[in-house]
Amino acid sequence: MALGKIEHLGIAVADLEASEILFQKLLGTAPYKRERVDSEGVETSFFLAGPNKIELLAATHPNSPIQHFLEKNGEGIHHVAFQVDNLQEEIQRLKNEGFIVLNDPPKPGADGKLIAFLHPKTSGRVLVELCQDLSQP
Ligand code: ZN
């Protein structure tokens, strides 16, 4: 078992409209979808740059984890998401390796994914998201 490719980079933003304009200029392409994830308190906007996916994340309420992140760190890279084939098996493998898994069982995320986060204090201060594509068998 191992992690797969980087599925996307998550970027925390204060103002989704303003950041969509900025990233549209930067990447030369418009966002392909917006999705609100109420369980996470976020509104997301997705871009494709070549094979790479960028997820902008804005808080939808003051207690959103994204709002806490913005207050502490300001805007910028929030998490790195890796694709996995079998999320439950990866969660078990990483727990056995001493990582703290924040979502076990995993939960539904944006863009048709089943997701789990690792606590950054056990992963080199990088918030790591694992995601399994639910549209794949
Ligand atoms: Zn993500």
Short mmCIF file of N, CA, C and O and ligand atoms in Angstrom, two decimals:
data_model
loop_
_atom_site.label_atom_id
_atom_site.label_comp_id
_atom_site.label_asym_id
_atom_site.label_seq_id
_atom_site.Cartn_x
_atom_site.Cartn_y
_atom_site.Cartn_z
N MET A 1 0.84 -1.20 0.00
CA MET A 1 0.00 0.00 0.00
C MET A 1 0.87 1.24 0.00
O MET A 1 1.90 1.28 0.66
N ALA A 2 0.41 2.23 -0.71
CA ALA A 2 1.15 3.50 -0.78
C ALA A 2 0.20 4.59 -1.25
O ALA A 2 -0.86 4.28 -1.80
N LEU A 3 0.60 5.81 -1.03
CA LEU A 3 -0.19 6.93 -1.54
C LEU A 3 0.03 7.04 -3.05
O LEU A 3 1.11 6.72 -3.55
N GLY A 4 -0.98 7.51 -3.75
CA GLY A 4 -0.86 7.73 -5.18
C GLY A 4 -0.45 9.15 -5.50
O GLY A 4 0.18 9.83 -4.70
N LYS A 5 -0.83 9.60 -6.68
CA LYS A 5 -0.44 10.94 -7.14
C LYS A 5 -1.06 12.04 -6.28
O LYS A 5 -2.05 11.78 -5.55
N ILE A 6 -0.50 13.23 -6.38
CA ILE A 6 -1.14 14.38 -5.73
C ILE A 6 -2.43 14.66 -6.49
O ILE A 6 -2.41 14.93 -7.70
N GLU A 7 -3.54 14.52 -5.79
CA GLU A 7 -4.84 14.68 -6.43
C GLU A 7 -5.17 16.15 -6.60
O GLU A 7 -5.71 16.56 -7.62
N HIS A 8 -4.87 16.95 -5.59
CA HIS A 8 -5.02 18.40 -5.71
C HIS A 8 -4.24 19.10 -4.60
O HIS A 8 -3.81 18.46 -3.64
N LEU A 9 -4.08 20.41 -4.78
CA LEU A 9 -3.56 21.27 -3.72
C LEU A 9 -4.71 22.12 -3.23
O LEU A 9 -5.47 22.68 -4.03
N GLY A 10 -4.85 22.23 -1.91
CA GLY A 10 -5.89 23.06 -1.33
C GLY A 10 -5.29 24.39 -0.89
O GLY A 10 -4.26 24.42 -0.21
N ILE A 11 -5.91 25.49 -1.29
CA ILE A 11 -5.41 26.83 -0.98
C ILE A 11 -6.50 27.59 -0.24
O ILE A 11 -7.63 27.71 -0.73
N ALA A 12 -6.17 28.06 0.96
CA ALA A 12 -7.13 28.82 1.77
C ALA A 12 -7.17 30.26 1.29
O ALA A 12 -6.13 30.89 1.09
N VAL A 13 -8.38 30.77 1.08
CA VAL A 13 -8.54 32.15 0.60
C VAL A 13 -9.57 32.88 1.46
O VAL A 13 -10.48 32.26 2.02
N ALA A 14 -9.41 34.19 1.56
CA ALA A 14 -10.33 34.98 2.37
C ALA A 14 -11.58 35.36 1.58
O ALA A 14 -12.67 35.45 2.13
N ASP A 15 -11.40 35.59 0.29
CA ASP A 15 -12.49 36.09 -0.55
C ASP A 15 -12.52 35.24 -1.82
O ASP A 15 -11.64 35.36 -2.68
N LEU A 16 -13.50 34.35 -1.90
CA LEU A 16 -13.51 33.38 -3.01
C LEU A 16 -13.64 34.06 -4.36
O LEU A 16 -12.95 33.67 -5.31
N GLU A 17 -14.48 35.09 -4.47
CA GLU A 17 -14.66 35.77 -5.76
C GLU A 17 -13.34 36.40 -6.22
O GLU A 17 -12.93 36.24 -7.36
N ALA A 18 -12.69 37.12 -5.30
CA ALA A 18 -11.43 37.79 -5.65
C ALA A 18 -10.36 36.77 -6.02
O ALA A 18 -9.60 36.96 -6.97
N SER A 19 -10.31 35.67 -5.29
CA SER A 19 -9.28 34.66 -5.55
C SER A 19 -9.57 33.89 -6.83
O SER A 19 -8.63 33.47 -7.52
N GLU A 20 -10.84 33.71 -7.16
CA GLU A 20 -11.16 33.07 -8.45
C GLU A 20 -10.64 33.92 -9.60
O GLU A 20 -10.10 33.39 -10.58
N ILE A 21 -10.79 35.23 -9.48
CA ILE A 21 -10.29 36.12 -10.54
C ILE A 21 -8.77 36.03 -10.63
O ILE A 21 -8.19 35.90 -11.70
N LEU A 22 -8.11 36.05 -9.45
CA LEU A 22 -6.65 35.96 -9.42
C LEU A 22 -6.16 34.65 -10.03
O LEU A 22 -5.26 34.65 -10.88
N PHE A 23 -6.75 33.54 -9.61
CA PHE A 23 -6.26 32.24 -10.09
C PHE A 23 -6.66 32.00 -11.55
O PHE A 23 -5.95 31.28 -12.27
N GLN A 24 -7.74 32.60 -11.98
CA GLN A 24 -8.10 32.51 -13.39
C GLN A 24 -7.04 33.21 -14.25
O GLN A 24 -6.63 32.70 -15.29
N LYS A 25 -6.57 34.36 -13.76
CA LYS A 25 -5.49 35.07 -14.47
C LYS A 25 -4.20 34.26 -14.42
O LYS A 25 -3.49 34.12 -15.43
N LEU A 26 -3.88 33.73 -13.25
CA LEU A 26 -2.63 32.98 -13.07
C LEU A 26 -2.60 31.73 -13.94
O LEU A 26 -1.63 31.48 -14.65
N LEU A 27 -3.67 30.95 -13.89
CA LEU A 27 -3.68 29.66 -14.57
C LEU A 27 -4.12 29.76 -16.02
O LEU A 27 -3.88 28.84 -16.80
N GLY A 28 -4.75 30.87 -16.37
CA GLY A 28 -5.21 31.05 -17.75
C GLY A 28 -6.44 30.22 -18.07
O GLY A 28 -6.73 29.92 -19.24
N THR A 29 -7.17 29.84 -17.03
CA THR A 29 -8.37 29.03 -17.24
C THR A 29 -9.37 29.33 -16.13
O THR A 29 -8.97 29.71 -15.02
N ALA A 30 -10.65 29.18 -16.46
CA ALA A 30 -11.70 29.49 -15.49
C ALA A 30 -11.93 28.29 -14.55
O ALA A 30 -11.62 27.16 -14.91
N PRO A 31 -12.45 28.55 -13.36
CA PRO A 31 -12.80 27.42 -12.49
C PRO A 31 -13.86 26.56 -13.16
O PRO A 31 -14.70 27.07 -13.88
N TYR A 32 -13.78 25.24 -12.94
CA TYR A 32 -14.78 24.36 -13.59
C TYR A 32 -15.93 24.01 -12.69
O TYR A 32 -16.94 23.50 -13.16
N LYS A 33 -15.76 24.25 -11.40
CA LYS A 33 -16.93 24.06 -10.55
C LYS A 33 -16.76 24.70 -9.19
O LYS A 33 -15.65 24.91 -8.71
N ARG A 34 -17.89 25.00 -8.60
CA ARG A 34 -17.95 25.46 -7.22
C ARG A 34 -18.76 24.45 -6.44
O ARG A 34 -19.72 23.91 -6.97
N GLU A 35 -18.36 24.22 -5.21
CA GLU A 35 -19.13 23.29 -4.39
C GLU A 35 -19.03 23.71 -2.93
O GLU A 35 -17.95 23.97 -2.42
N ARG A 36 -20.18 23.77 -2.29
CA ARG A 36 -20.23 24.09 -0.87
C ARG A 36 -20.24 22.77 -0.09
O ARG A 36 -21.00 21.86 -0.43
N VAL A 37 -19.36 22.66 0.92
CA VAL A 37 -19.33 21.46 1.76
C VAL A 37 -19.67 21.90 3.18
O VAL A 37 -18.80 22.39 3.92
N ASP A 38 -20.93 21.74 3.53
CA ASP A 38 -21.40 22.27 4.81
C ASP A 38 -20.76 21.57 6.00
O ASP A 38 -20.51 22.20 7.03
N SER A 39 -20.45 20.26 5.84
CA SER A 39 -19.83 19.53 6.96
C SER A 39 -18.47 20.12 7.31
O SER A 39 -18.00 20.00 8.43
N GLU A 40 -17.81 20.79 6.33
CA GLU A 40 -16.50 21.38 6.56
C GLU A 40 -16.55 22.90 6.74
O GLU A 40 -15.53 23.53 7.01
N GLY A 41 -17.73 23.47 6.53
CA GLY A 41 -17.84 24.93 6.63
C GLY A 41 -17.06 25.64 5.54
O GLY A 41 -16.47 26.70 5.79
N VAL A 42 -17.05 25.05 4.33
CA VAL A 42 -16.28 25.66 3.25
C VAL A 42 -17.08 25.77 1.97
O VAL A 42 -17.99 24.98 1.71
N GLU A 43 -16.70 26.77 1.17
CA GLU A 43 -17.12 26.84 -0.22
C GLU A 43 -15.86 26.65 -1.03
O GLU A 43 -14.85 27.32 -0.79
N THR A 44 -15.91 25.71 -1.98
CA THR A 44 -14.72 25.39 -2.75
C THR A 44 -14.90 25.81 -4.20
O THR A 44 -16.03 25.89 -4.70
N SER A 45 -13.79 26.07 -4.86
CA SER A 45 -13.79 26.36 -6.28
C SER A 45 -12.62 25.59 -6.88
O SER A 45 -11.51 25.64 -6.35
N PHE A 46 -12.89 24.86 -7.95
CA PHE A 46 -11.88 23.96 -8.53
C PHE A 46 -11.39 24.46 -9.89
O PHE A 46 -12.19 24.87 -10.74
N PHE A 47 -10.07 24.36 -10.08
CA PHE A 47 -9.43 24.69 -11.35
C PHE A 47 -8.63 23.49 -11.83
O PHE A 47 -8.10 22.74 -11.00
N LEU A 48 -8.48 23.37 -13.14
CA LEU A 48 -7.53 22.42 -13.71
C LEU A 48 -6.44 23.20 -14.42
O LEU A 48 -6.73 24.11 -15.20
N ALA A 49 -5.18 22.84 -14.13
CA ALA A 49 -4.04 23.41 -14.83
C ALA A 49 -3.27 22.22 -15.39
O ALA A 49 -2.59 21.52 -14.64
N GLY A 50 -3.40 21.96 -16.68
CA GLY A 50 -2.85 20.71 -17.20
C GLY A 50 -3.49 19.56 -16.44
O GLY A 50 -4.70 19.53 -16.24
N PRO A 51 -2.66 18.63 -15.94
CA PRO A 51 -3.22 17.50 -15.20
C PRO A 51 -3.45 17.82 -13.73
O PRO A 51 -3.89 16.95 -12.97
N ASN A 52 -3.16 19.05 -13.33
CA ASN A 52 -3.17 19.38 -11.90
C ASN A 52 -4.45 20.08 -11.49
O ASN A 52 -4.97 20.92 -12.21
N LYS A 53 -4.91 19.74 -10.31
CA LYS A 53 -6.13 20.32 -9.79
C LYS A 53 -5.80 21.22 -8.60
O LYS A 53 -4.98 20.85 -7.74
N ILE A 54 -6.41 22.38 -8.59
CA ILE A 54 -6.26 23.35 -7.50
C ILE A 54 -7.63 23.56 -6.88
O ILE A 54 -8.61 23.77 -7.60
N GLU A 55 -7.69 23.49 -5.57
CA GLU A 55 -8.95 23.69 -4.85
C GLU A 55 -8.81 24.95 -3.99
O GLU A 55 -7.96 25.00 -3.10
N LEU A 56 -9.60 25.96 -4.28
CA LEU A 56 -9.64 27.14 -3.42
C LEU A 56 -10.68 26.88 -2.34
O LEU A 56 -11.77 26.35 -2.62
N LEU A 57 -10.36 27.25 -1.10
CA LEU A 57 -11.27 27.02 0.02
C LEU A 57 -11.52 28.32 0.77
O LEU A 57 -10.57 28.97 1.22
N ALA A 58 -12.79 28.68 0.89
CA ALA A 58 -13.17 29.87 1.66
C ALA A 58 -14.11 29.42 2.77
O ALA A 58 -14.88 28.46 2.62
N ALA A 59 -14.05 30.12 3.90
CA ALA A 59 -14.90 29.78 5.04
C ALA A 59 -16.33 30.24 4.78
O ALA A 59 -16.56 31.27 4.16
N THR A 60 -17.30 29.46 5.26
CA THR A 60 -18.70 29.88 5.13
C THR A 60 -19.27 30.37 6.46
O THR A 60 -20.38 30.87 6.50
N HIS A 61 -18.52 30.19 7.55
CA HIS A 61 -18.95 30.75 8.84
C HIS A 61 -17.72 30.92 9.74
O HIS A 61 -16.66 30.34 9.47
N PRO A 62 -17.86 31.72 10.80
CA PRO A 62 -16.69 32.08 11.63
C PRO A 62 -16.04 30.90 12.34
O PRO A 62 -14.88 30.98 12.72
N ASN A 63 -16.76 29.80 12.52
CA ASN A 63 -16.17 28.63 13.18
C ASN A 63 -15.63 27.60 12.21
O ASN A 63 -15.23 26.51 12.61
N SER A 64 -15.61 27.94 10.93
CA SER A 64 -15.05 27.04 9.94
C SER A 64 -13.56 26.81 10.21
O SER A 64 -12.84 27.74 10.57
N PRO A 65 -13.08 25.58 10.01
CA PRO A 65 -11.63 25.33 10.14
C PRO A 65 -10.81 26.24 9.23
O PRO A 65 -9.68 26.61 9.57
N ILE A 66 -11.37 26.61 8.08
CA ILE A 66 -10.65 27.51 7.16
C ILE A 66 -10.52 28.90 7.78
O ILE A 66 -9.47 29.56 7.66
N GLN A 67 -11.56 29.35 8.48
CA GLN A 67 -11.47 30.66 9.14
C GLN A 67 -10.38 30.64 10.20
O GLN A 67 -9.58 31.57 10.31
N HIS A 68 -10.31 29.55 10.97
CA HIS A 68 -9.25 29.43 11.99
C HIS A 68 -7.87 29.43 11.33
O HIS A 68 -6.94 30.07 11.82
N PHE A 69 -7.76 28.72 10.22
CA PHE A 69 -6.48 28.66 9.50
C PHE A 69 -6.10 30.06 9.02
O PHE A 69 -4.94 30.48 9.17
N LEU A 70 -7.06 30.81 8.45
CA LEU A 70 -6.76 32.15 7.93
C LEU A 70 -6.32 33.09 9.04
O LEU A 70 -5.41 33.90 8.87
N GLU A 71 -6.97 32.97 10.20
CA GLU A 71 -6.61 33.84 11.32
C GLU A 71 -5.19 33.55 11.80
O GLU A 71 -4.46 34.44 12.20
N LYS A 72 -4.81 32.28 11.76
CA LYS A 72 -3.49 31.87 12.25
C LYS A 72 -2.40 32.10 11.22
O LYS A 72 -1.30 32.53 11.54
N ASN A 73 -2.70 31.78 9.96
CA ASN A 73 -1.65 31.73 8.94
C ASN A 73 -1.83 32.71 7.79
O ASN A 73 -0.91 32.89 7.00
N GLY A 74 -3.02 33.26 7.64
CA GLY A 74 -3.30 34.04 6.44
C GLY A 74 -3.56 33.12 5.26
O GLY A 74 -3.61 31.89 5.40
N GLU A 75 -3.71 33.73 4.08
CA GLU A 75 -4.01 32.94 2.89
C GLU A 75 -2.77 32.15 2.45
O GLU A 75 -1.65 32.55 2.70
N GLY A 76 -3.02 31.05 1.76
CA GLY A 76 -1.91 30.27 1.22
C GLY A 76 -2.24 28.80 1.16
O GLY A 76 -3.39 28.40 1.36
N ILE A 77 -1.19 28.01 0.90
CA ILE A 77 -1.40 26.56 0.77
C ILE A 77 -1.90 25.99 2.09
O ILE A 77 -1.32 26.25 3.15
N HIS A 78 -2.99 25.27 2.01
CA HIS A 78 -3.67 24.74 3.20
C HIS A 78 -3.43 23.25 3.36
O HIS A 78 -3.15 22.77 4.44
N HIS A 79 -3.55 22.49 2.28
CA HIS A 79 -3.32 21.06 2.37
C HIS A 79 -2.87 20.48 1.04
O HIS A 79 -3.06 21.08 -0.01
N VAL A 80 -2.26 19.30 1.14
CA VAL A 80 -1.87 18.51 -0.02
C VAL A 80 -2.70 17.24 0.01
O VAL A 80 -2.75 16.56 1.04
N ALA A 81 -3.41 16.97 -1.09
CA ALA A 81 -4.28 15.80 -1.14
C ALA A 81 -3.67 14.73 -2.04
O ALA A 81 -3.28 15.02 -3.17
N PHE A 82 -3.57 13.53 -1.51
CA PHE A 82 -3.07 12.39 -2.27
C PHE A 82 -4.21 11.45 -2.61
O PHE A 82 -5.09 11.19 -1.78
N GLN A 83 -4.16 10.93 -3.80
CA GLN A 83 -5.15 9.93 -4.22
C GLN A 83 -4.75 8.57 -3.66
O GLN A 83 -3.57 8.22 -3.65
N VAL A 84 -5.73 7.84 -3.18
CA VAL A 84 -5.48 6.46 -2.74
C VAL A 84 -6.55 5.55 -3.35
O VAL A 84 -7.66 5.99 -3.65
N ASP A 85 -6.17 4.29 -3.53
CA ASP A 85 -7.13 3.33 -4.09
C ASP A 85 -8.09 2.81 -3.04
O ASP A 85 -9.26 2.60 -3.31
N ASN A 86 -7.55 2.58 -1.84
CA ASN A 86 -8.38 2.02 -0.78
C ASN A 86 -8.13 2.82 0.49
O ASN A 86 -7.14 2.61 1.20
N LEU A 87 -9.01 3.76 0.75
CA LEU A 87 -8.80 4.71 1.84
C LEU A 87 -8.75 4.01 3.20
O LEU A 87 -7.91 4.32 4.03
N GLN A 88 -9.64 3.06 3.41
CA GLN A 88 -9.66 2.40 4.72
C GLN A 88 -8.35 1.66 4.99
O GLN A 88 -7.83 1.70 6.10
N GLU A 89 -7.80 1.03 3.97
CA GLU A 89 -6.52 0.32 4.15
C GLU A 89 -5.38 1.30 4.41
O GLU A 89 -4.49 1.03 5.23
N GLU A 90 -5.40 2.45 3.71
CA GLU A 90 -4.34 3.45 3.93
C GLU A 90 -4.44 4.04 5.33
O GLU A 90 -3.44 4.32 5.98
N ILE A 91 -5.67 4.28 5.78
CA ILE A 91 -5.86 4.80 7.14
C ILE A 91 -5.24 3.84 8.15
O ILE A 91 -4.50 4.25 9.06
N GLN A 92 -5.48 2.55 7.97
CA GLN A 92 -4.93 1.57 8.91
C GLN A 92 -3.41 1.53 8.84
O GLN A 92 -2.73 1.51 9.85
N ARG A 93 -2.88 1.56 7.60
CA ARG A 93 -1.42 1.54 7.43
C ARG A 93 -0.78 2.74 8.12
O ARG A 93 0.21 2.60 8.84
N LEU A 94 -1.37 3.94 7.91
CA LEU A 94 -0.77 5.15 8.46
C LEU A 94 -0.91 5.21 9.98
O LEU A 94 0.00 5.67 10.68
N LYS A 95 -2.03 4.72 10.51
CA LYS A 95 -2.17 4.62 11.97
C LYS A 95 -1.10 3.71 12.55
O LYS A 95 -0.49 4.03 13.56
N ASN A 96 -0.87 2.59 11.88
CA ASN A 96 0.17 1.66 12.34
C ASN A 96 1.55 2.31 12.31
O ASN A 96 2.42 1.93 13.09
N GLU A 97 1.73 3.29 11.41
CA GLU A 97 3.01 4.01 11.31
C GLU A 97 3.09 5.16 12.30
O GLU A 97 4.08 5.89 12.34
N GLY A 98 2.03 5.40 13.06
CA GLY A 98 2.07 6.43 14.10
C GLY A 98 1.46 7.77 13.72
O GLY A 98 1.56 8.73 14.47
N PHE A 99 0.84 7.85 12.56
CA PHE A 99 0.20 9.10 12.15
C PHE A 99 -1.17 9.22 12.83
O PHE A 99 -1.84 8.20 13.04
N ILE A 100 -1.55 10.45 13.14
CA ILE A 100 -2.88 10.68 13.69
C ILE A 100 -3.84 10.96 12.54
O ILE A 100 -3.65 11.91 11.77
N VAL A 101 -4.83 10.10 12.41
CA VAL A 101 -5.84 10.25 11.35
C VAL A 101 -7.04 10.96 11.97
O VAL A 101 -7.60 10.49 12.96
N LEU A 102 -7.40 12.10 11.39
CA LEU A 102 -8.47 12.92 11.97
C LEU A 102 -9.87 12.40 11.62
O LEU A 102 -10.82 12.73 12.32
N ASN A 103 -9.98 11.63 10.55
CA ASN A 103 -11.29 11.16 10.13
C ASN A 103 -11.27 9.66 9.93
O ASN A 103 -10.86 9.16 8.90
N ASP A 104 -11.67 8.93 10.94
CA ASP A 104 -11.79 7.48 10.85
C ASP A 104 -13.05 7.08 11.59
O ASP A 104 -13.08 7.14 12.81
N PRO A 105 -14.10 6.72 10.90
CA PRO A 105 -14.17 6.45 9.47
C PRO A 105 -14.05 7.72 8.63
O PRO A 105 -14.31 8.82 9.12
N PRO A 106 -13.63 7.55 7.36
CA PRO A 106 -13.54 8.70 6.46
C PRO A 106 -14.91 9.30 6.17
O PRO A 106 -15.93 8.72 6.50
N LYS A 107 -14.89 10.49 5.58
CA LYS A 107 -16.16 11.20 5.34
C LYS A 107 -16.25 11.67 3.89
O LYS A 107 -15.23 11.76 3.21
N PRO A 108 -17.45 11.99 3.45
CA PRO A 108 -17.60 12.51 2.09
C PRO A 108 -16.99 13.91 1.98
O PRO A 108 -17.20 14.73 2.87
N GLY A 109 -16.22 14.16 0.93
CA GLY A 109 -15.64 15.48 0.70
C GLY A 109 -16.18 16.07 -0.59
O GLY A 109 -17.14 15.56 -1.16
N ALA A 110 -15.53 17.14 -1.04
CA ALA A 110 -15.95 17.79 -2.28
C ALA A 110 -15.55 16.93 -3.47
O ALA A 110 -14.68 16.06 -3.36
N ASP A 111 -16.17 17.16 -4.61
CA ASP A 111 -15.77 16.60 -5.90
C ASP A 111 -15.89 15.07 -5.94
O ASP A 111 -15.08 14.39 -6.57
N GLY A 112 -16.91 14.53 -5.26
CA GLY A 112 -17.19 13.10 -5.35
C GLY A 112 -16.15 12.21 -4.70
O GLY A 112 -15.90 11.10 -5.15
N LYS A 113 -15.51 12.71 -3.63
CA LYS A 113 -14.45 11.96 -2.99
C LYS A 113 -14.84 11.52 -1.57
O LYS A 113 -15.65 12.18 -0.90
N LEU A 114 -14.24 10.42 -1.16
CA LEU A 114 -14.26 10.01 0.24
C LEU A 114 -12.91 10.44 0.80
O LEU A 114 -11.87 10.16 0.19
N ILE A 115 -12.91 11.15 1.92
CA ILE A 115 -11.66 11.77 2.37
C ILE A 115 -11.36 11.53 3.85
O ILE A 115 -12.25 11.23 4.65
N ALA A 116 -10.08 11.66 4.19
CA ALA A 116 -9.64 11.68 5.58
C ALA A 116 -8.41 12.58 5.65
O ALA A 116 -7.60 12.60 4.71
N PHE A 117 -8.28 13.33 6.73
CA PHE A 117 -7.12 14.19 6.94
C PHE A 117 -6.20 13.58 7.99
O PHE A 117 -6.67 12.89 8.91
N LEU A 118 -4.89 13.85 7.85
CA LEU A 118 -3.91 13.48 8.88
C LEU A 118 -3.58 14.73 9.67
O LEU A 118 -3.48 15.83 9.10
N HIS A 119 -3.39 14.58 10.97
CA HIS A 119 -3.04 15.74 11.79
C HIS A 119 -1.65 16.24 11.40
O HIS A 119 -0.70 15.46 11.37
N PRO A 120 -1.53 17.56 11.12
CA PRO A 120 -0.22 18.07 10.66
C PRO A 120 0.90 17.87 11.68
O PRO A 120 2.07 17.81 11.30
N LYS A 121 0.57 17.71 12.96
CA LYS A 121 1.66 17.57 13.92
C LYS A 121 2.37 16.22 13.78
O LYS A 121 3.51 16.09 14.23
N THR A 122 1.72 15.26 13.13
CA THR A 122 2.41 13.98 12.90
C THR A 122 2.90 13.83 11.47
O THR A 122 3.47 12.80 11.11
N SER A 123 2.66 14.85 10.62
CA SER A 123 3.08 14.73 9.22
C SER A 123 3.89 15.95 8.79
O SER A 123 3.63 16.55 7.76
N GLY A 124 4.86 16.31 9.63
CA GLY A 124 5.80 17.36 9.25
C GLY A 124 5.18 18.72 9.07
O GLY A 124 5.63 19.51 8.25
N ARG A 125 4.12 19.00 9.83
CA ARG A 125 3.40 20.28 9.77
C ARG A 125 2.73 20.50 8.41
O ARG A 125 2.42 21.63 8.04
N VAL A 126 2.52 19.42 7.69
CA VAL A 126 1.77 19.50 6.43
C VAL A 126 0.42 18.84 6.66
O VAL A 126 0.37 17.68 7.09
N LEU A 127 -0.64 19.58 6.41
CA LEU A 127 -1.97 18.97 6.48
C LEU A 127 -2.14 18.10 5.24
O LEU A 127 -2.10 18.61 4.11
N VAL A 128 -2.28 16.81 5.46
CA VAL A 128 -2.38 15.85 4.36
C VAL A 128 -3.81 15.33 4.28
O VAL A 128 -4.39 14.94 5.29
N GLU A 129 -4.37 15.38 3.08
CA GLU A 129 -5.69 14.80 2.83
C GLU A 129 -5.50 13.56 1.97
O GLU A 129 -4.69 13.56 1.03
N LEU A 130 -6.19 12.52 2.33
CA LEU A 130 -6.21 11.30 1.50
C LEU A 130 -7.57 11.26 0.84
O LEU A 130 -8.58 11.50 1.51
N CYS A 131 -7.63 10.98 -0.44
CA CYS A 131 -8.94 10.90 -1.06
C CYS A 131 -9.05 9.75 -2.03
O CYS A 131 -8.14 9.43 -2.77
N GLN A 132 -10.19 9.12 -1.93
CA GLN A 132 -10.54 7.99 -2.79
C GLN A 132 -11.69 8.45 -3.66
O GLN A 132 -12.69 8.98 -3.17
N ASP A 133 -11.53 8.21 -4.97
CA ASP A 133 -12.57 8.62 -5.91
C ASP A 133 -13.72 7.62 -5.84
O ASP A 133 -13.54 6.45 -6.14
N LEU A 134 -14.88 8.11 -5.43
CA LEU A 134 -16.02 7.20 -5.26
C LEU A 134 -16.64 6.79 -6.59
O LEU A 134 -17.39 5.84 -6.65
N SER A 135 -16.28 7.52 -7.66
CA SER A 135 -16.83 7.14 -8.97
C SER A 135 -16.05 5.97 -9.57
O SER A 135 -16.49 5.37 -10.53
N GLN A 136 -14.87 5.65 -8.98
CA GLN A 136 -14.10 4.48 -9.45
C GLN A 136 -14.56 3.26 -8.66
O GLN A 136 -14.82 3.36 -7.47
N PRO A 137 -14.61 2.11 -9.29
CA PRO A 137 -15.01 0.90 -8.57
C PRO A 137 -13.94 0.46 -7.58
O PRO A 137 -12.79 0.80 -7.73
ZN ZN B 1 -8.87 19.05 -0.56
#
